[in-house]
Coordinates of C-alpha atoms and ligand atoms in Angstrom, one line a residue:
M104 CA 19.7 63.3 -51.3
K105 CA 17.8 64.4 -48.3
V106 CA 16.3 61.4 -46.4
E107 CA 13.0 62.1 -44.7
E108 CA 11.5 60.9 -41.4
K109 CA 9.0 58.1 -42.0
I110 CA 6.4 56.7 -39.6
F111 CA 5.2 53.1 -39.9
K112 CA 2.1 51.8 -38.2
G113 CA 2.0 48.4 -36.6
T114 CA 0.7 46.5 -33.5
S115 CA 2.1 47.2 -30.1
V116 CA 3.4 44.2 -28.2
V117 CA 5.6 45.8 -25.5
P118 CA 4.6 49.3 -24.6
G119 CA 7.9 51.1 -23.9
I120 CA 10.0 53.3 -26.2
G121 CA 13.3 52.2 -27.7
V122 CA 15.7 54.4 -29.6
G123 CA 18.7 53.1 -31.5
K124 CA 20.5 52.6 -34.7
A125 CA 19.0 50.0 -37.1
V126 CA 20.3 46.5 -37.6
V127 CA 18.3 44.8 -40.3
L128 CA 18.1 41.1 -40.0
I129 CA 17.1 39.1 -43.0
I130 CA 17.0 35.3 -42.4
T131 CA 17.1 33.1 -45.4
D132 CA 17.3 29.4 -45.9
A133 CA 19.9 28.6 -48.6
D134 CA 18.8 26.0 -51.2
L135 CA 21.0 22.9 -50.8
Y136 CA 21.5 20.7 -53.9
R137 CA 22.4 17.1 -53.4
M138 CA 23.4 15.9 -56.8
Q139 CA 25.5 13.5 -58.8
I140 CA 28.8 14.7 -60.4
P141 CA 30.6 13.2 -63.4
D142 CA 33.7 11.1 -62.9
F143 CA 36.1 13.9 -64.0
R144 CA 34.8 16.4 -61.3
V145 CA 35.6 14.1 -58.3
E146 CA 39.1 15.5 -57.6
N147 CA 37.9 19.0 -58.1
E148 CA 35.0 18.4 -55.6
I149 CA 37.4 17.0 -53.0
E150 CA 39.6 20.1 -53.4
R151 CA 36.5 22.3 -52.8
L152 CA 35.8 20.4 -49.7
R153 CA 39.3 20.8 -48.3
K154 CA 39.3 24.5 -48.9
A155 CA 35.9 24.7 -47.2
V156 CA 37.3 22.8 -44.2
D157 CA 40.1 25.4 -43.9
I158 CA 37.7 28.3 -44.2
A159 CA 35.1 26.8 -41.7
S160 CA 37.9 26.0 -39.2
A161 CA 39.3 29.5 -39.3
R162 CA 35.8 31.0 -38.9
V163 CA 34.9 28.8 -35.9
E164 CA 38.2 29.5 -34.2
K165 CA 37.5 33.2 -34.7
M166 CA 34.1 32.8 -33.2
R167 CA 35.4 30.8 -30.3
N168 CA 38.0 33.5 -29.5
K169 CA 35.4 36.3 -29.7
V170 CA 32.8 34.5 -27.6
S171 CA 35.5 33.6 -25.0
K172 CA 36.5 37.2 -24.7
Q173 CA 32.9 38.6 -24.5
L174 CA 30.9 35.9 -22.8
G175 CA 33.4 33.6 -21.1
T176 CA 35.2 30.3 -21.7
E177 CA 32.2 28.1 -20.8
L178 CA 30.1 29.3 -23.8
A179 CA 33.2 29.3 -26.0
G180 CA 33.6 25.6 -25.2
I181 CA 30.6 24.9 -27.5
F182 CA 32.9 25.8 -30.5
E183 CA 35.7 23.6 -29.2
A184 CA 33.7 20.5 -30.2
H185 CA 33.1 21.9 -33.7
I186 CA 36.8 22.6 -34.1
Q187 CA 37.6 19.0 -33.1
L188 CA 35.1 17.6 -35.6
L189 CA 36.7 19.6 -38.4
K190 CA 40.2 18.5 -37.4
D191 CA 39.5 14.9 -36.8
R192 CA 39.8 13.7 -40.4
N193 CA 39.2 10.0 -39.6
F194 CA 35.9 10.5 -37.9
F195 CA 34.3 12.9 -40.3
I196 CA 36.1 14.6 -43.2
K197 CA 37.6 11.4 -44.6
R198 CA 34.2 9.8 -44.7
V199 CA 32.9 12.8 -46.7
E200 CA 35.8 12.5 -49.2
K201 CA 35.0 8.8 -49.5
K202 CA 31.4 9.5 -50.2
I203 CA 32.3 12.0 -53.0
K204 CA 34.6 9.4 -54.6
Q205 CA 32.4 6.4 -54.3
N206 CA 29.0 7.8 -54.8
Y207 CA 29.9 10.7 -57.2
L208 CA 28.2 13.1 -54.9
N209 CA 28.7 16.9 -54.8
A210 CA 30.5 18.0 -51.6
E211 CA 27.4 19.6 -50.0
G212 CA 25.4 16.5 -50.6
A213 CA 28.2 14.3 -49.2
V214 CA 28.5 16.4 -46.1
W215 CA 24.8 16.0 -45.3
E216 CA 24.7 12.2 -46.1
V217 CA 27.7 11.6 -43.8
V218 CA 26.1 13.6 -41.0
E219 CA 22.9 11.7 -41.4
E220 CA 24.7 8.4 -41.3
L221 CA 26.8 9.3 -38.2
I222 CA 23.7 10.5 -36.4
K223 CA 22.0 7.2 -37.2
D224 CA 24.9 5.2 -35.9
L225 CA 25.0 7.2 -32.7
K226 CA 21.2 6.8 -32.1
G227 CA 21.6 3.6 -30.0
L228 CA 23.9 5.3 -27.5
A229 CA 22.7 4.9 -23.9
D230 CA 24.2 8.3 -22.9
R231 CA 21.4 10.5 -24.3
T232 CA 23.1 13.7 -23.4
F233 CA 26.2 12.7 -25.3
Y234 CA 24.1 11.7 -28.3
E235 CA 22.2 15.0 -28.3
R236 CA 25.3 17.1 -28.0
T237 CA 27.1 15.2 -30.8
R238 CA 24.0 15.3 -33.0
Q239 CA 23.8 19.1 -32.7
D240 CA 27.6 19.5 -33.1
L241 CA 27.5 17.5 -36.3
N242 CA 24.5 19.5 -37.6
N243 CA 26.4 22.8 -36.8
V244 CA 29.6 21.7 -38.5
A245 CA 27.6 20.7 -41.6
I246 CA 26.1 24.2 -41.7
Y247 CA 29.6 25.8 -41.4
L248 CA 30.9 23.6 -44.2
V249 CA 28.0 24.2 -46.6
E250 CA 28.3 27.9 -45.9
A251 CA 32.0 27.8 -46.7
L252 CA 31.4 25.7 -49.8
Q253 CA 28.9 28.3 -51.1
G254 CA 31.0 31.3 -50.1
V255 CA 28.5 32.5 -47.6
S256 CA 29.9 34.7 -44.9
H257 CA 27.9 36.7 -42.4
H258 CA 28.2 38.6 -39.2
E259 CA 27.4 36.9 -35.9
I260 CA 25.0 37.8 -33.3
N261 CA 27.7 38.7 -30.8
E262 CA 28.7 41.6 -33.1
V263 CA 25.3 43.3 -32.6
G264 CA 25.7 46.1 -30.1
E265 CA 23.5 47.6 -27.4
D266 CA 22.3 50.8 -28.9
V267 CA 20.5 49.0 -31.6
V268 CA 16.9 48.5 -32.8
V269 CA 16.5 45.2 -34.5
V270 CA 14.4 45.4 -37.7
A271 CA 13.4 42.0 -39.2
D272 CA 10.8 40.0 -40.9
D273 CA 10.3 37.9 -37.8
I274 CA 12.8 36.4 -35.4
A275 CA 13.0 33.0 -33.7
P276 CA 12.4 32.9 -29.9
S277 CA 16.0 31.7 -29.2
L278 CA 17.4 34.7 -31.2
A279 CA 15.1 37.1 -29.4
I280 CA 16.6 35.9 -26.1
H281 CA 20.1 36.4 -27.2
L282 CA 19.5 39.8 -28.7
G283 CA 17.4 40.9 -25.8
R284 CA 20.1 39.9 -23.3
K285 CA 22.6 41.9 -25.3
G286 CA 20.5 44.9 -24.4
V287 CA 19.1 45.9 -27.8
K288 CA 16.7 48.8 -27.5
G289 CA 13.7 47.6 -29.5
F290 CA 12.3 45.2 -32.0
A291 CA 10.4 46.2 -35.1
L292 CA 9.0 43.2 -37.0
E293 CA 7.1 42.8 -40.2
H294 CA 5.3 39.7 -39.0
G295 CA 4.5 37.9 -35.7
G296 CA 1.6 37.7 -33.2
V297 CA 0.9 39.5 -29.9
T298 CA 1.0 36.3 -27.9
S299 CA 3.7 34.4 -29.9
H300 CA 6.7 33.1 -28.0
T301 CA 9.0 35.8 -29.5
S302 CA 6.5 38.4 -28.2
I303 CA 6.5 36.7 -24.8
I304 CA 10.2 37.0 -24.6
A305 CA 10.2 40.7 -25.5
K306 CA 7.7 41.2 -22.7
S307 CA 9.8 39.2 -20.3
L308 CA 12.9 41.2 -21.1
N309 CA 10.9 44.4 -21.4
I310 CA 12.2 45.3 -24.8
P311 CA 9.8 47.7 -26.7
M312 CA 8.3 45.8 -29.6
V313 CA 6.0 46.6 -32.5
I314 CA 4.9 43.9 -34.9
G315 CA 3.0 43.9 -38.3
V316 CA 5.2 46.8 -39.5
H317 CA 4.8 46.1 -43.2
G318 CA 7.6 47.3 -45.5
I319 CA 10.0 48.3 -42.8
T320 CA 12.8 46.0 -43.7
K321 CA 12.9 47.5 -47.2
S322 CA 12.7 51.1 -46.1
V323 CA 15.3 51.1 -43.3
R324 CA 19.0 51.2 -44.0
P325 CA 21.7 50.0 -41.6
N326 CA 22.6 52.7 -39.1
D327 CA 19.5 54.7 -39.7
H328 CA 18.1 55.9 -36.4
V329 CA 14.9 54.2 -35.4
V330 CA 12.3 54.8 -32.7
V331 CA 10.1 51.9 -31.6
D332 CA 7.1 53.4 -29.9
G333 CA 5.4 50.5 -28.2
R334 CA 2.7 52.8 -26.7
R335 CA 1.3 53.8 -30.0
G336 CA 2.3 50.8 -32.0
E337 CA 4.5 53.0 -34.3
V338 CA 8.0 52.8 -35.6
I339 CA 9.7 56.1 -36.7
V340 CA 12.5 55.7 -39.1
R341 CA 15.1 58.5 -39.4
P342 CA 13.4 60.7 -36.9
T343 CA 14.2 64.4 -37.0
Q344 CA 16.7 65.5 -34.3
E345 CA 13.9 67.2 -32.5
H346 CA 11.7 64.1 -32.5
K347 CA 14.6 61.9 -31.4
E348 CA 15.3 64.1 -28.4
E349 CA 11.6 64.2 -27.4
Y350 CA 11.6 60.4 -27.4
L351 CA 14.8 60.1 -25.4
T352 CA 13.3 62.4 -22.8
I353 CA 10.1 60.2 -22.5
V354 CA 12.4 57.2 -22.0
K355 CA 14.0 58.9 -19.0
I356 CA 10.7 60.0 -17.5
H357 CA 9.2 56.5 -17.8
K358 CA 12.1 55.0 -16.0
R359 CA 11.6 57.3 -13.1
R360 CA 7.8 56.8 -12.9
E361 CA 8.0 53.1 -12.9
V362 CA 10.1 53.1 -9.8
E363 CA 7.8 55.5 -7.9
Y364 CA 4.8 53.4 -8.9
L365 CA 6.4 50.2 -7.7
D366 CA 7.0 51.6 -4.3
E367 CA 3.4 52.8 -3.9
L368 CA 1.6 49.5 -4.5
V369 CA 4.0 46.8 -3.7
S370 CA 3.1 46.2 -0.1
L371 CA -0.7 46.6 -0.4
P372 CA -2.8 43.5 -0.7
A373 CA -4.7 42.6 -3.9
V374 CA -8.2 42.9 -2.4
T375 CA -11.3 44.4 -3.9
L376 CA -13.4 47.1 -2.2
D377 CA -15.8 44.5 -1.0
G378 CA -13.1 42.3 0.5
I379 CA -12.4 39.7 -2.1
E380 CA -8.8 38.6 -1.9
V381 CA -7.0 37.7 -5.2
A382 CA -3.7 35.8 -5.4
L383 CA -1.5 37.4 -8.0
L384 CA 1.2 35.1 -9.2
A385 CA 4.0 35.5 -11.8
N386 CA 4.5 33.9 -15.2
I387 CA 8.2 33.3 -15.6
D388 CA 10.0 32.5 -18.8
L389 CA 13.5 33.6 -18.1
A390 CA 15.7 33.8 -15.0
E391 CA 15.8 37.7 -15.3
E392 CA 12.2 37.8 -14.2
I393 CA 12.7 36.1 -10.8
N394 CA 13.9 39.3 -9.1
L395 CA 11.2 41.4 -10.5
A396 CA 8.6 38.8 -9.5
K397 CA 9.9 39.0 -5.9
K398 CA 10.1 42.7 -5.9
V399 CA 6.5 43.1 -6.8
N400 CA 5.5 40.5 -4.2
A401 CA 4.2 37.8 -6.5
Q402 CA 2.6 35.1 -4.4
G403 CA 4.4 32.4 -6.2
V404 CA 4.9 31.3 -9.8
G405 CA 1.6 30.5 -11.6
L406 CA 3.4 29.4 -14.8
Y407 CA 7.0 28.6 -15.5
R408 CA 7.3 27.9 -19.3
S409 CA 9.9 25.2 -19.1
E410 CA 10.3 25.0 -22.9
F411 CA 12.3 28.2 -22.6
I412 CA 15.1 26.0 -21.2
F413 CA 15.1 24.4 -24.7
I414 CA 14.8 27.7 -26.5
E415 CA 17.7 29.2 -24.4
K416 CA 20.0 26.2 -25.0
H417 CA 19.1 26.0 -28.7
P418 CA 20.7 24.4 -30.7
Y419 CA 21.8 22.2 -27.8
T420 CA 19.4 19.9 -26.0
P421 CA 19.3 20.6 -22.2
T422 CA 20.5 17.8 -20.0
E423 CA 18.9 16.6 -16.8
N424 CA 21.3 18.7 -14.8
D425 CA 20.4 21.9 -16.9
H426 CA 16.8 21.3 -16.0
Y427 CA 17.5 20.5 -12.3
N428 CA 19.5 23.7 -11.8
V429 CA 16.6 25.9 -13.1
Y430 CA 13.9 24.1 -11.2
S431 CA 15.8 23.9 -8.0
K432 CA 16.5 27.7 -8.1
L433 CA 12.9 28.5 -8.8
L434 CA 11.5 26.3 -6.1
K435 CA 13.9 27.6 -3.5
E436 CA 13.5 31.3 -4.4
F437 CA 9.7 31.2 -4.0
S438 CA 9.3 28.6 -1.2
P439 CA 6.9 28.1 0.6
N440 CA 4.8 29.7 -2.2
R441 CA 3.8 27.4 -5.0
V442 CA 5.8 27.2 -8.2
I443 CA 3.8 25.7 -11.1
I444 CA 6.2 24.3 -13.6
R445 CA 4.7 23.4 -16.9
T446 CA 6.3 20.5 -18.8
H447 CA 7.7 21.5 -22.1
D448 CA 5.2 23.0 -24.5
L449 CA 7.4 22.5 -27.5
G450 CA 5.8 22.6 -30.9
G451 CA 4.7 24.8 -33.7
K452 CA 8.0 26.5 -34.3
K453 CA 11.6 25.7 -35.0
V454 CA 12.7 24.3 -31.7
A455 CA 10.2 21.5 -32.0
Q456 CA 11.2 20.7 -35.6
D457 CA 14.7 20.2 -34.4
V458 CA 13.5 17.8 -31.7
I459 CA 11.1 15.7 -33.9
E460 CA 13.0 15.9 -37.1
T461 CA 9.9 15.6 -39.2
H462 CA 8.0 18.1 -41.3
E463 CA 4.5 19.1 -40.2
D464 CA 2.3 21.1 -42.5
N465 CA 0.3 22.4 -39.7
P466 CA 2.4 22.1 -36.6
V467 CA 0.1 24.1 -34.3
L468 CA -2.4 21.3 -34.7
G469 CA 0.3 18.7 -34.7
L470 CA 2.9 17.4 -32.3
R471 CA 2.8 20.1 -29.7
G472 CA 2.8 20.2 -25.9
I473 CA 1.8 16.9 -24.2
R474 CA 1.5 15.2 -27.6
L475 CA 5.1 15.8 -28.5
F476 CA 6.0 14.8 -25.0
L477 CA 4.2 11.5 -25.1
A478 CA 5.7 10.7 -28.5
H479 CA 9.3 11.4 -27.2
K480 CA 9.5 9.7 -23.9
D481 CA 13.2 10.3 -23.5
I482 CA 12.6 14.1 -23.4
L483 CA 9.7 13.6 -21.0
E484 CA 11.6 11.3 -18.6
T485 CA 14.6 13.6 -18.5
Q486 CA 12.4 16.5 -17.5
L487 CA 10.4 14.5 -15.0
R488 CA 13.4 13.2 -13.2
A489 CA 14.9 16.7 -12.8
L490 CA 11.5 18.0 -11.6
L491 CA 11.0 15.3 -9.1
K492 CA 14.6 15.6 -7.7
A493 CA 14.3 19.3 -7.3
G494 CA 10.8 18.9 -5.8
C495 CA 12.1 16.5 -3.1
E496 CA 14.1 19.4 -1.6
T497 CA 11.2 21.8 -1.1
D498 CA 7.4 21.4 -0.6
N499 CA 6.1 23.7 -3.3
L500 CA 6.3 21.9 -6.7
W501 CA 3.2 21.9 -8.8
I502 CA 3.6 20.1 -12.2
M503 CA 1.3 21.2 -15.0
L504 CA 0.7 19.7 -18.5
P505 CA 0.3 21.8 -21.6
L506 CA -2.1 21.4 -24.6
V507 CA -4.1 18.6 -23.1
S508 CA -7.1 17.9 -25.4
S509 CA -8.5 14.8 -23.7
V510 CA -8.4 13.0 -20.4
D511 CA -6.7 10.0 -21.9
E512 CA -3.5 11.9 -22.3
I513 CA -3.4 12.6 -18.6
I514 CA -4.0 9.0 -17.8
I515 CA -1.1 7.9 -20.0
F516 CA 1.1 10.6 -18.5
K517 CA 0.3 9.5 -15.0
E518 CA 1.5 5.9 -15.7
I519 CA 4.9 7.2 -16.9
L520 CA 5.0 9.6 -13.9
R521 CA 4.3 6.7 -11.5
D522 CA 7.3 4.8 -12.8
T523 CA 9.6 7.8 -12.8
V524 CA 8.6 8.6 -9.2
K525 CA 9.5 5.1 -8.2
D526 CA 12.9 5.4 -9.8
V527 CA 13.7 8.8 -8.3
E528 CA 12.5 7.7 -4.9
E529 CA 14.8 4.6 -5.0
Q530 CA 17.7 6.7 -6.3
T531 CA 17.4 9.6 -3.8
G532 CA 15.9 7.8 -0.8
K533 CA 13.5 10.7 -0.5
Q534 CA 9.8 11.0 -1.1
C535 CA 8.6 12.9 -4.1
K536 CA 6.0 15.6 -3.3
F537 CA 4.1 17.5 -5.8
K538 CA 0.6 18.4 -7.1
L539 CA -0.4 17.6 -10.7
G540 CA -2.5 19.9 -12.8
T541 CA -3.3 20.7 -16.3
M542 CA -3.6 23.7 -18.6
I543 CA -7.1 24.1 -20.1
E544 CA -6.4 25.7 -23.4
V545 CA -8.1 23.6 -26.0
P546 CA -11.9 23.8 -26.4
S547 CA -12.3 20.0 -26.2
A548 CA -10.6 20.0 -22.8
A549 CA -12.8 22.8 -21.5
L550 CA -15.9 21.0 -22.7
T551 CA -14.8 17.8 -21.0
A552 CA -13.3 19.5 -17.9
K553 CA -15.6 17.5 -15.7
H554 CA -13.8 14.3 -16.6
I555 CA -10.3 15.9 -16.5
A556 CA -11.0 17.2 -13.1
E557 CA -11.2 13.6 -11.8
E558 CA -7.5 13.1 -12.7
V559 CA -5.8 16.3 -11.5
D560 CA -5.3 18.6 -8.5
F561 CA -5.8 21.9 -10.3
F562 CA -6.6 23.7 -13.5
S563 CA -4.9 26.7 -15.1
I564 CA -6.7 28.3 -18.1
G565 CA -4.4 29.3 -20.9
T566 CA -6.5 32.0 -22.6
N567 CA -4.0 32.6 -25.4
D568 CA -4.3 29.2 -26.9
L569 CA -8.0 28.8 -25.8
T570 CA -8.6 31.9 -27.9
Q571 CA -6.5 30.6 -30.8
Y572 CA -8.2 27.2 -31.0
T573 CA -11.7 28.4 -30.2
L574 CA -11.8 31.2 -32.8
A575 CA -9.5 29.4 -35.3
V576 CA -7.2 32.4 -35.3
D577 CA -3.5 31.8 -35.5
R578 CA -1.9 33.7 -32.6
N579 CA 1.2 34.2 -34.6
N580 CA -0.4 35.7 -37.7
E581 CA -0.7 39.5 -37.9
H582 CA -3.1 39.3 -40.8
V583 CA -5.8 37.9 -38.6
A584 CA -4.7 39.6 -35.4
Y585 CA -7.8 41.8 -35.5
L586 CA -9.9 38.6 -34.9
F587 CA -7.8 37.5 -31.9
D588 CA -9.8 38.6 -28.8
S589 CA -10.1 36.6 -25.6
L590 CA -13.3 38.5 -24.7
H591 CA -15.2 36.7 -27.4
P592 CA -18.3 35.2 -25.7
S593 CA -17.4 31.7 -26.9
V594 CA -14.1 31.9 -25.0
L595 CA -15.8 33.3 -22.0
K596 CA -18.3 30.4 -22.0
L597 CA -15.6 27.8 -22.1
I598 CA -13.9 29.5 -19.2
K599 CA -17.1 29.3 -17.2
E600 CA -17.6 25.6 -18.2
T601 CA -14.1 24.9 -16.9
F602 CA -14.5 26.8 -13.7
I603 CA -17.8 25.1 -12.8
A604 CA -16.4 21.6 -13.4
A605 CA -13.4 22.4 -11.2
Q606 CA -15.7 23.9 -8.5
E607 CA -17.8 20.8 -8.5
K608 CA -14.7 18.6 -7.9
G609 CA -13.3 21.1 -5.3
I610 CA -10.1 21.9 -7.3
E611 CA -8.7 25.4 -8.0
T612 CA -8.9 27.2 -11.3
S613 CA -6.4 29.9 -12.0
V614 CA -5.8 31.8 -15.3
C615 CA -2.3 32.3 -16.7
G616 CA -3.0 33.6 -20.2
E617 CA -2.9 37.2 -21.2
M618 CA -6.5 37.7 -20.2
S619 CA -5.4 37.8 -16.6
C620 CA -3.7 41.2 -17.1
D621 CA -6.4 42.8 -19.3
P622 CA -8.6 44.9 -16.9
K623 CA -11.8 43.9 -18.6
G624 CA -10.7 40.2 -18.6
V625 CA -10.0 40.6 -14.9
V626 CA -13.5 42.0 -14.2
Y627 CA -15.1 39.0 -15.9
L628 CA -12.8 36.4 -14.2
L629 CA -13.4 37.8 -10.7
S630 CA -17.2 38.1 -11.4
L631 CA -17.2 34.4 -12.3
G632 CA -15.5 33.5 -9.1
I633 CA -11.8 33.0 -10.1
R634 CA -9.5 34.1 -7.4
T635 CA -6.0 33.3 -8.7
L636 CA -4.4 35.1 -11.6
S637 CA -0.9 34.6 -13.0
M638 CA 0.8 37.1 -15.4
N639 CA 4.1 38.7 -16.5
P640 CA 5.4 40.2 -13.2
R641 CA 5.6 43.6 -14.9
N642 CA 1.8 43.6 -15.0
I643 CA 1.1 42.6 -11.4
L644 CA 1.0 46.1 -9.9
H645 CA -1.2 47.4 -12.7
V646 CA -3.7 44.5 -12.1
K647 CA -3.5 45.0 -8.4
R648 CA -4.5 48.7 -8.9
V649 CA -7.6 47.6 -10.9
I650 CA -8.5 45.0 -8.4
R651 CA -8.3 47.4 -5.4
N652 CA -10.8 49.7 -7.2
L653 CA -13.4 47.0 -8.0
N654 CA -16.5 46.1 -6.1
I655 CA -17.4 42.7 -7.4
G656 CA -20.6 42.2 -5.4
E657 CA -22.0 45.4 -7.1
I658 CA -21.3 44.3 -10.6
K659 CA -21.0 40.5 -10.9
D660 CA -24.7 39.8 -11.8
D661 CA -24.6 42.4 -14.6
I662 CA -21.2 41.3 -15.8
M663 CA -22.3 37.7 -16.3
K664 CA -24.8 38.9 -18.9
V665 CA -21.9 39.2 -21.4
L666 CA -22.4 35.6 -22.1
Q667 CA -25.6 36.5 -24.0
L668 CA -23.7 38.9 -26.3
S669 CA -22.6 38.2 -29.9
N670 CA -19.0 39.3 -30.2
A671 CA -15.9 40.6 -28.4
K672 CA -16.5 44.2 -29.2
E673 CA -19.9 44.2 -27.5
V674 CA -18.4 42.4 -24.5
S675 CA -15.7 45.0 -24.2
S676 CA -18.0 48.0 -24.2
F677 CA -20.6 46.2 -22.0
I678 CA -18.0 45.6 -19.3
S679 CA -16.7 49.2 -19.5
N680 CA -20.2 50.6 -19.2
V681 CA -21.2 48.4 -16.2
V682 CA -18.0 49.2 -14.3
K683 CA -18.4 52.9 -15.1
D684 CA -22.1 53.2 -14.3
K685 CA -22.2 51.0 -11.2
I686 CA -18.9 51.8 -9.5
G687 CA -17.7 54.9 -11.3
L688 CA -14.5 53.3 -12.5
K689 CA -13.1 54.0 -16.0
L690 CA -11.2 50.9 -17.3
Ligands
PEP898 C1 -1.8 30.2 -23.0 O1 -1.9 29.6 -24.0 O2 -2.6 31.1 -22.6 C2 -0.6 30.1 -22.1 C3 -0.5 30.7 -21.0 O3 0.4 29.3 -22.6 P1 1.4 29.8 -23.7 O4 1.2 31.3 -23.9 O5 2.8 29.5 -23.3 O6 1.0 29.0 -24.9
MG899 MG1 -0.7 27.9 -24.3

């Protein structure tokens, strides 16, 4: 049967082109029954468990050997703990057997009950790092055992090769990091949002990505050739030989152009035709971006998303040392320029669920950002200690809080911060130096910015969440993606309100959401008076080129009229027209 080329339309997230063979990823949650068994099944159930222990042990050993060969012994060490747990009959397996016998529980149910009991017993441990590691090890071992009991066997991520396009429903941020680092050529996803964390990772690692590609997981078969065309938001499945070669040529040309382009703009200042200087800073999520940020002359880090340490370490919880190493490197690399490190903005998706261990029906409106942080002081204190210790060594630490919705949260945070500063200063004998600021990304914060400005040294506007919460449009939901537009006048009004409040108090407002790399957004922000923008380092030179062609004095009065318009579309074409008519620039 002849198989035809098929083109799918989606939404572009990362604009490159990726060509590779398809790996289809389907993630399912298995149903787990916890049930009573009759007396006569007890021996049989124990036998099932023993066989599962053997199968799981063999699998984990195989994984350890493979990871050790491919990624080194340090990472393979993770599996060592799992092997020990499976071998140490007294600590774990014997208790599961006892549970089956005494409570007449099926093996799967008994495994989970024992894991829950052990975690509860360990909860009081003073060594939080040991507790976290053991909790995660126990959870992992339980998963291996249940998979073995149910005869589930699957390939592991380390088997995915480089010349691959990953086709999936959606993928978790932690998996996107692993796959991206393996060098996969593209992502084609049925779901997701342009500013979701998975999309942010694809941008950080510069992996072409198209989302909202409905029906692709059913249509593509493993090993089919796939092209992800992030420029057009298309995915081509089983391209003809001719098409495939065309795309491969474009990939080569793009690589060459990008280098030439970098050379041209990198040493020029970001200054408008009428002499307004703009500071262009980098948003950093992963260590890979540090070099690029320096190469394009970023004037510091305007947003380091520290939750990525959690996402990278997942399923392990990072220790104080893990945090310290990352912060110390960032601060030193960019010194004397500022490095704004945002405290963990965990929440909404999986990683937070692992931390809080509760179910939330609407997590985006739930325990996220500073709320989760204040509810889990152990996580907060570990991070703060690491930040303050790293900050003692340089003079450029700026700490920033995520998802603040009211000034009270900052006041509570500052009390905890004061105690931690005292501890760290006593411990290190050094003085802690830093600035404290907040994200403005919730409408209530923007509307009370005047009060918040009393408590902090700077603001940074997160236009991604500000848009999500103002327009009531889930930033991760492709069904409503057409409504997600930061140029909506309501969002622009909140930005103005925030900027004025900061100006009155004499503190700086920067913007670190995606709006800071949208040319029309940049025109609005500069016309308003904002002079610091932070963005993915890959966009810095593009934005610099726009800035160098603007004359803000000529256009700003007209541009501010967008606040009278009714919707984002009108704003978009209004800005284009003003810029074209007044200064002859096509955006
Ligand atoms: C934002 O919301 O605009 C922002 C920069 O934060 P994040 O994208 O990490 O939520
Ligand atoms: Mg945000």
